Short mmCIF file of C-alpha atoms in Angstrom, two decimals:
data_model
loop_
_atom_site.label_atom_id
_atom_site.label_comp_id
_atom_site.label_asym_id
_atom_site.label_seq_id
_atom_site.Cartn_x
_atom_site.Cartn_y
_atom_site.Cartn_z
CA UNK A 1 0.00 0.00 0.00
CA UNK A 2 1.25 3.35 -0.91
CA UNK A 3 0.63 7.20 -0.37
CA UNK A 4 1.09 9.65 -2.50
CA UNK A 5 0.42 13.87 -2.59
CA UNK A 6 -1.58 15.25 -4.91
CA UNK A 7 -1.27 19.10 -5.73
CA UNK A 8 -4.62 21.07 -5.80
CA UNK A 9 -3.86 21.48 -9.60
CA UNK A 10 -5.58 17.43 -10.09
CA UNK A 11 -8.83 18.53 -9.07
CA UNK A 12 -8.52 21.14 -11.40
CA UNK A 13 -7.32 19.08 -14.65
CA UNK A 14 -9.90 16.67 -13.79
CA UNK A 15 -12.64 19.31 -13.90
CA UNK A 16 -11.86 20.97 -17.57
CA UNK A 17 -11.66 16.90 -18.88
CA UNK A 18 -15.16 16.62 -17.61
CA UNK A 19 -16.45 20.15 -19.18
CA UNK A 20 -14.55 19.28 -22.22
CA UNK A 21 -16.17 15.72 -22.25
CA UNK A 22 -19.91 17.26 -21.76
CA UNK A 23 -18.71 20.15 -24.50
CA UNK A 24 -18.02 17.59 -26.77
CA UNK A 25 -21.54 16.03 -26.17
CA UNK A 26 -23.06 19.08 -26.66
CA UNK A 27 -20.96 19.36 -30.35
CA UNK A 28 -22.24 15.88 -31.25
CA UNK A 29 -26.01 16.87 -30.00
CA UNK A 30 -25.76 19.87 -32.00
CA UNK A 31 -24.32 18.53 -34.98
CA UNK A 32 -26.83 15.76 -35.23
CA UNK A 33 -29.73 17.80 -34.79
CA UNK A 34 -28.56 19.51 -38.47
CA UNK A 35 -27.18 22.99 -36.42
CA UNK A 36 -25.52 24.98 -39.45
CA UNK A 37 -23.06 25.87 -37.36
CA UNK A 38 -23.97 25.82 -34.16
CA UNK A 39 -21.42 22.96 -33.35
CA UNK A 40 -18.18 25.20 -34.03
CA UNK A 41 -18.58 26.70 -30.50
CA UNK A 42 -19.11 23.94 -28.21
CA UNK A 43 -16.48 21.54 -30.58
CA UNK A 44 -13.89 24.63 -29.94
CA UNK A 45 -14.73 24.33 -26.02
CA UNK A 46 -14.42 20.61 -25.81
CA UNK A 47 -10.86 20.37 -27.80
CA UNK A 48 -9.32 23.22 -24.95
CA UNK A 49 -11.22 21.27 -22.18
CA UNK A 50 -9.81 17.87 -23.15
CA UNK A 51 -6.46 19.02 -24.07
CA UNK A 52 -5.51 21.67 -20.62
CA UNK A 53 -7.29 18.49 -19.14
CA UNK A 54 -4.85 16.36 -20.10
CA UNK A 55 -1.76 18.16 -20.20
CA UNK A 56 -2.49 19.06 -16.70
CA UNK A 57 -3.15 15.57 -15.58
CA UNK A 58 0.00 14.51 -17.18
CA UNK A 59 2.14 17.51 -15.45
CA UNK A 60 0.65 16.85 -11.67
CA UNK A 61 0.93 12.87 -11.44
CA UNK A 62 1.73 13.75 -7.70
CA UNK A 63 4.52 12.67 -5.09
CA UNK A 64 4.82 9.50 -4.05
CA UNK A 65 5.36 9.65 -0.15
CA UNK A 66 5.68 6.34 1.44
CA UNK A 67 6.27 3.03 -1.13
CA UNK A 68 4.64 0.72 1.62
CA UNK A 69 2.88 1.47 4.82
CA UNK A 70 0.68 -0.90 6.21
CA UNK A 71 -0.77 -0.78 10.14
CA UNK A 72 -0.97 -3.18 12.64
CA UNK A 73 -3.36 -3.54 15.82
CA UNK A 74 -2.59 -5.12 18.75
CA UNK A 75 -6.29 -6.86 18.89
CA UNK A 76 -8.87 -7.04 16.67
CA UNK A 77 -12.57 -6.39 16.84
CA UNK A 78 -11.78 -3.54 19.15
CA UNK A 79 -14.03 -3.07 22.03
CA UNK A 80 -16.18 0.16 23.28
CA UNK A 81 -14.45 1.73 26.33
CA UNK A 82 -11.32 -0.12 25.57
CA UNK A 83 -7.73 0.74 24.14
CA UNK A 84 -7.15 0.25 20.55
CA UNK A 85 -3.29 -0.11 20.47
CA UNK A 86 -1.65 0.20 16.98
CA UNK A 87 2.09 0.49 15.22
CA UNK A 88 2.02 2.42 12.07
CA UNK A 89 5.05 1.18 9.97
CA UNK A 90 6.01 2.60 6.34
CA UNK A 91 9.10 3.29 4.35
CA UNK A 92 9.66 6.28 2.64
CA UNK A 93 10.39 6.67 -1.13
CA UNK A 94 11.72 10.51 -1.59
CA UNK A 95 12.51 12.41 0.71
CA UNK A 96 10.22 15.11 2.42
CA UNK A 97 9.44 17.69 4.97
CA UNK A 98 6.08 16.84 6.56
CA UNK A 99 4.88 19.60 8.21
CA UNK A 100 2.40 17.17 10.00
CA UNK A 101 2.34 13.52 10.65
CA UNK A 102 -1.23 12.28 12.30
CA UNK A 103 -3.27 8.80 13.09
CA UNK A 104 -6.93 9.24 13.42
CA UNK A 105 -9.69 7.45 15.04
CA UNK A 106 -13.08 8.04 13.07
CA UNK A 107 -16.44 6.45 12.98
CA UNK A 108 -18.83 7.64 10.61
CA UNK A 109 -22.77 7.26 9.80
CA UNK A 110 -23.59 6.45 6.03
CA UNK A 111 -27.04 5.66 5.06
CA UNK A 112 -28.42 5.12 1.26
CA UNK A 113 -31.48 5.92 -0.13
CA UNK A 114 -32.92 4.90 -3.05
CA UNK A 115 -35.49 6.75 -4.40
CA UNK A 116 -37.23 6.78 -7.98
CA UNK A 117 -34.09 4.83 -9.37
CA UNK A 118 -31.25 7.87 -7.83
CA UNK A 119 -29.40 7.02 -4.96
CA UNK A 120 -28.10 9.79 -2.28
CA UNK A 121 -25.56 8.98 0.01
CA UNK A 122 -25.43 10.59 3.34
CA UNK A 123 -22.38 10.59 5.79
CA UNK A 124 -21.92 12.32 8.83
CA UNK A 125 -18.65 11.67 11.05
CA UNK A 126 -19.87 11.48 14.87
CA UNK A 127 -16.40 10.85 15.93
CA UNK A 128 -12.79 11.64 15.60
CA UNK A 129 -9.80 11.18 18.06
CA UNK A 130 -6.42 12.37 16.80
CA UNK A 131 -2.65 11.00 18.03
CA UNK A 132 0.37 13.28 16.39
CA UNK A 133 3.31 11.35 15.62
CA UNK A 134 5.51 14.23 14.14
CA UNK A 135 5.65 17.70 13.65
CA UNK A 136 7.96 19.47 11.11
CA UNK A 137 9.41 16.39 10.72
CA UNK A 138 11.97 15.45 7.65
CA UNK A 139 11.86 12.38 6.21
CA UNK A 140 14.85 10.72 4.08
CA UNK A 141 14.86 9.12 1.72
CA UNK A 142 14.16 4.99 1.87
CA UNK A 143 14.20 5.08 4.93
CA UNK A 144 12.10 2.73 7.43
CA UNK A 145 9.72 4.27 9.98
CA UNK A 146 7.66 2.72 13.17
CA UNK A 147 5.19 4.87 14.96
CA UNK A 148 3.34 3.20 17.87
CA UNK A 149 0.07 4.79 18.46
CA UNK A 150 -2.69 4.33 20.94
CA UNK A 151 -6.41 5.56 21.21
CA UNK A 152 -9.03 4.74 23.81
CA UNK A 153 -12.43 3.91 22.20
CA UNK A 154 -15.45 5.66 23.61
CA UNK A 155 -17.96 3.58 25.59
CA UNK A 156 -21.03 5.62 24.76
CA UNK A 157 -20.55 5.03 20.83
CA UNK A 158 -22.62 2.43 18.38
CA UNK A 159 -20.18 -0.25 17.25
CA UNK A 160 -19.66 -1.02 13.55
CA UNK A 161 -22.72 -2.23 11.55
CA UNK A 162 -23.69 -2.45 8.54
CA UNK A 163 -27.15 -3.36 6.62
CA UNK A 164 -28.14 -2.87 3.16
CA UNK A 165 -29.03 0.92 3.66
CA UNK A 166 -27.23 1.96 6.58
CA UNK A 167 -24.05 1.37 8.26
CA UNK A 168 -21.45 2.35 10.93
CA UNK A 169 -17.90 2.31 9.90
CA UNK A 170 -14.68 2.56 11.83
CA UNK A 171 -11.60 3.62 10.35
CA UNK A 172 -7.66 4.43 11.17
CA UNK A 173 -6.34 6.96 8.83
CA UNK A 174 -2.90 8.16 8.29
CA UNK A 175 -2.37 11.83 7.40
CA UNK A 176 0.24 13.77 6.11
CA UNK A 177 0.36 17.43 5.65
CA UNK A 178 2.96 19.16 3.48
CA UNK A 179 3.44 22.85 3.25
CA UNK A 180 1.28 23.70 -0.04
CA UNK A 181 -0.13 20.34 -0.38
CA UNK A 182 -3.60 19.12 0.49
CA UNK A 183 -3.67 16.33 3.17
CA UNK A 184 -2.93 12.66 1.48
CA UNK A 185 -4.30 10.52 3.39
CA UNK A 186 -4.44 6.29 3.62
CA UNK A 187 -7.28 4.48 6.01
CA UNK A 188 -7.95 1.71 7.32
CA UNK A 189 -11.31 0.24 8.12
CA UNK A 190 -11.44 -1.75 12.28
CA UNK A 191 -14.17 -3.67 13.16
CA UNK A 192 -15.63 -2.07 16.87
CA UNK A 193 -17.52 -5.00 18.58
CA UNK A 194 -20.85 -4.50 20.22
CA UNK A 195 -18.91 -4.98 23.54
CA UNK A 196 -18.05 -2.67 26.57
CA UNK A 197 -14.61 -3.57 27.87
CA UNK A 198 -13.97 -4.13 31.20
CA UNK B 1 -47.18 -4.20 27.69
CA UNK B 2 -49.13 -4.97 24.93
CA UNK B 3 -52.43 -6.12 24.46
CA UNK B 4 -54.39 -7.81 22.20
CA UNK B 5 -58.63 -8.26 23.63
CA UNK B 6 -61.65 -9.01 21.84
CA UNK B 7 -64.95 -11.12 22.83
CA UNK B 8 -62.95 -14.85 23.04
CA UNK B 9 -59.76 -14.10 24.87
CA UNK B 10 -57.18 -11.44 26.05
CA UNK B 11 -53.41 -11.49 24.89
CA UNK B 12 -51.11 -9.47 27.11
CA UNK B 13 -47.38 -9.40 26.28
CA UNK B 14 -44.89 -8.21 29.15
CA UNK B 15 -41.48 -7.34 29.37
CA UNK B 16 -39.35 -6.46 32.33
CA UNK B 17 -38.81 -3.51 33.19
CA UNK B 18 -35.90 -1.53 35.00
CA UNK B 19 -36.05 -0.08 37.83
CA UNK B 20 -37.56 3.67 37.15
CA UNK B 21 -34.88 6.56 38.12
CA UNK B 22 -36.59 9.45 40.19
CA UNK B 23 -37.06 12.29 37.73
CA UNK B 24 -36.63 10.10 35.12
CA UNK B 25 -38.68 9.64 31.83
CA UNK B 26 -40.99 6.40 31.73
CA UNK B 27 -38.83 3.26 32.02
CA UNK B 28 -37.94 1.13 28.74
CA UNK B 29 -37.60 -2.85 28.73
CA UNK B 30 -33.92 -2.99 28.13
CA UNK B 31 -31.68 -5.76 27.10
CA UNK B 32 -27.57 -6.46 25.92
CA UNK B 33 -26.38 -7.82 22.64
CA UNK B 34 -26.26 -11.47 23.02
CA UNK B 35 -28.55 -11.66 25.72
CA UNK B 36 -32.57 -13.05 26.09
CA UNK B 37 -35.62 -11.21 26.08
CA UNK B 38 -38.28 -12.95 28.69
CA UNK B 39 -41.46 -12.30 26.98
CA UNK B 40 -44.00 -13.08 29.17
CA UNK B 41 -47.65 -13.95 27.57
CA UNK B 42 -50.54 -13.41 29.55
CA UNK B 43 -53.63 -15.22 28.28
CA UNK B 44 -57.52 -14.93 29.88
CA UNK B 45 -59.80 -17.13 28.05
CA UNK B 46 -63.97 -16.58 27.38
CA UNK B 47 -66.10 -19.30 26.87
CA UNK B 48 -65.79 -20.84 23.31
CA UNK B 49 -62.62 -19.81 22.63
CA UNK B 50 -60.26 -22.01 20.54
CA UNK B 51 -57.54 -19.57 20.03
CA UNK B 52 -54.33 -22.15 19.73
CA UNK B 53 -51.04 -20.40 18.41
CA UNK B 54 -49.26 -16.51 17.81
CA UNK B 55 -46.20 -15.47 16.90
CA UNK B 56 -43.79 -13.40 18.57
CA UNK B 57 -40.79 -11.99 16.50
CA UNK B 58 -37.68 -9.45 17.85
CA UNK B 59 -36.45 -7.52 14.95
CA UNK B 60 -34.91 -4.05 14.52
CA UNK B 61 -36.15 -1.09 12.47
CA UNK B 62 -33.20 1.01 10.93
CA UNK B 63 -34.35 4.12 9.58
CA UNK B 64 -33.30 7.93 9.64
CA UNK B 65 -31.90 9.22 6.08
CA UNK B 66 -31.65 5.94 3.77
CA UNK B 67 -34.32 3.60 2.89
CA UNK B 68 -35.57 1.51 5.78
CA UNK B 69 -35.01 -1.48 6.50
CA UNK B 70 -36.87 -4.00 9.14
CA UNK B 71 -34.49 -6.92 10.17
CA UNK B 72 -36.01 -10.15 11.93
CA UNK B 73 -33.40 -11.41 15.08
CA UNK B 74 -35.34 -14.21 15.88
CA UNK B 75 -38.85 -15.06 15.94
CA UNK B 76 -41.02 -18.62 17.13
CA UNK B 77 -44.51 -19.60 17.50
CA UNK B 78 -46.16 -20.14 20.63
CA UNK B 79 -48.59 -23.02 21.39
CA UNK B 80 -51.04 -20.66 23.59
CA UNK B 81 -52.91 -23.93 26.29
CA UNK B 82 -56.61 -24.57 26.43
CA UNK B 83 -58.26 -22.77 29.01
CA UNK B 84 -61.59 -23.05 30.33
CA UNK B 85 -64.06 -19.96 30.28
CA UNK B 86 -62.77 -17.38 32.30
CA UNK B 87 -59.49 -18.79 33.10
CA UNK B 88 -55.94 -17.38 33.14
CA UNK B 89 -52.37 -18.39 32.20
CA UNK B 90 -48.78 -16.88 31.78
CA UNK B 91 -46.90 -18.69 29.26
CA UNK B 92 -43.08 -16.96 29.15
CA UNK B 93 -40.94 -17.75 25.82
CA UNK B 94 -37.43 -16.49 25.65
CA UNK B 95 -36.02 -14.46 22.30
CA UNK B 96 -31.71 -14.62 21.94
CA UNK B 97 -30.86 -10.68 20.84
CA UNK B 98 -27.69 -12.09 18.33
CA UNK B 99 -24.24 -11.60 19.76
CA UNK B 100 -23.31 -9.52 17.13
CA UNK B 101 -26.58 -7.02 18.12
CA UNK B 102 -26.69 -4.24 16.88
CA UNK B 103 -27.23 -2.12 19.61
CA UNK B 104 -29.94 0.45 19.81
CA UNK B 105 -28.62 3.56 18.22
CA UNK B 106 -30.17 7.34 17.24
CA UNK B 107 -28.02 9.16 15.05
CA UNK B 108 -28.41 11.96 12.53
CA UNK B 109 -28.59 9.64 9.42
CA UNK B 110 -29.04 6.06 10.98
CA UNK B 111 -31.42 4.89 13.68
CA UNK B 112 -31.69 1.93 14.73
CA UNK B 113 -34.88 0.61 16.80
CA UNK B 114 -35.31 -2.33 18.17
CA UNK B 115 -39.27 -3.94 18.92
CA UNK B 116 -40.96 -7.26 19.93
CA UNK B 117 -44.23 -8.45 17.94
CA UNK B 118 -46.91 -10.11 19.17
CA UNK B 119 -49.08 -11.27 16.05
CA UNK B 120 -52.18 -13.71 16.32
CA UNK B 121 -54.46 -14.55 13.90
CA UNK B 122 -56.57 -12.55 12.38
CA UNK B 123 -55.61 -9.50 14.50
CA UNK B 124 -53.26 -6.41 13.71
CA UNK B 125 -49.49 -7.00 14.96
CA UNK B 126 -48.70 -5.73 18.63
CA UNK B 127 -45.59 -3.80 18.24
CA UNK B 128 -43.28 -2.87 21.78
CA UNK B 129 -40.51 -1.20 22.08
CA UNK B 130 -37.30 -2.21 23.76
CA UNK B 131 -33.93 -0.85 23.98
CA UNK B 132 -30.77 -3.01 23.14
CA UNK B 133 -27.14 -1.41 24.51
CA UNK B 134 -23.84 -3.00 24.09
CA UNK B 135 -22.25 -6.23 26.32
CA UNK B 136 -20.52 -5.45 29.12
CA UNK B 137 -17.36 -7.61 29.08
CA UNK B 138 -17.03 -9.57 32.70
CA UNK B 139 -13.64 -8.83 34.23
#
């Protein structure tokens, strides 16, 4: 498993390829519909979309971070109230300066509904705990990290469910900020047993 | 407690109840994941009646922003005994609430409610609520 940084400038590329795809639909619409020339303007759109689109995608193919991570807990399902102990351990590929290097603890409600043949997903996150493993911290090069990490599980929380519409998930997720980057991020999902510790 | 009357018998269903709090809001049957729900059925026959089986099923409702959804935990039928007019009998069947639960929950997207039925024949379904929390792990 692997994490990589993405600049802001993705989003972006992958925004004017999807206005130059629907241009391009609207060219083809147009066209078929025996427009004289009302296909010249949306055609013109769609070939800038598609091609800034593309040249942008090909320029921002991101920074790959950490060539393996992979996280290990202690005991698995987790129980409410109790201690969920973990070691992070990863291996970086180029070298960095992380200006932030966080484990967190989330659970979060997603429930579907289906209605006249759309579906809308809805997702809330009703908790979050966070353990910081490193601040301004530089990372070489190939080099081979272990971060132990623990978090204590509330007791008052639902544990993880799921049914065909609904569901309860748990997750671990890595984050890593760098200066001018957005967040990249790796998770995890843990199973939280209907169980109170003791 | 629910209740289920007409002209040849009475149905009651009843399930413990904690102990009420002072100040607190009326008191719920409530239960733990992996545990048994005593359902206690109370049945007062008339003359003439030959009422002989119902059903009682424990399920959980979840509900809130998605579609919803009614899971069945566990359900059985109960051989109700002939009574003569007028007479009275508890007959108590136990319902397993799965290990794996889930609990009772009320979130902003998902709910999750938990109920016992009480269906006979011929007569609408008896719905009560009961509240399911998590295990508590014995040191």
């Amino acid at each position: 498993m692997r994490v990589r940084a993405h600049p802001r400038a993705r989003a972006a590329s992958l925004r004017l390829l999807t206005a130059g795809v629907g241009c391009l639909a609207l060219a083809v619409t147009t066209a078929a519909l025996g427009a004289a020339h009302g296909w010249a303007v949306p055609a013109g759109l769609a070939l800038a979309g598609l091609a800034f689109g593309a040249a942008g995608l090909a320029g921002v193919r991101g920074r790959l971070l950490f060539s393996s991570v992979s996280l290990r807990l202690e005991q698995e399902p987790l129980e409410l109230g109790g201690a969920a102990i973990v070691r992070l351990e990863c291996e970086s590929a180029g070298g960095f300066l992380a200006e932030r290097l966080s484990l967190h603890l989330r659970c979060h409600e997603r429930a579907l509904l289906c209605d006249q043949g759309r579906e809308h997903v809805f997702v809330k996150k009703v908790f979050e705990k966070t353990v910081a493993l490193g601040e301004r911290l530089r990372v070489e090069p190939g080099v081979r990290l272990s971060y132990p990490a623990q978090f204590r599980l509330p007791a008052d929380r639902a544990p993880t469910f799921a049914a065909a519409s609904c569901s309860l998930e748990w997750s671990v997720v890595l984050e890593v900020q760098l200066a001018g980057w957005p967040a990249a991020t790796r998770d995890w999902t843990v199973v939280v047993a209907p169980v109170i510790a003791a | 407690m629910s209740e289920h009357t007409d002209s040849g018998f009475d149905l009651t269903l009843e399930l413990p109840l904690p102990l009420p709090a002072p100040g607190a809001p009326e008191p719920v049957p409530t239960f733990e994941t992996g545990g048994a729900v005593p359902c206690s059925l109370a049945i007062h026959s008339a003359p003439g009646c030959h009422q002989s089986r119902c059903i009682l099923r424990l399920q959980y409702r979840c509900h809130g922003s998605g579609t919803p959804e009614t899971v069945v935990a566990a359900s059985c039928e109960v051989a109700l005994p002939s009574l003569g007019a007028g007479e009275r009998q508890v007959v108590v069947q136990e319902l397993a609430i799965p290990v794996a639960g889930p609990p009772s929950y009320a979130g902003e997207h998902v709910k999750i409610d938990w109920s016992v039925v009480l269906q006979a024949p011929g007569r609408p379904p008896c719905e009560s609520p009961i509240l399911v929390r998590p295990a508590r792990r014995r040191p």
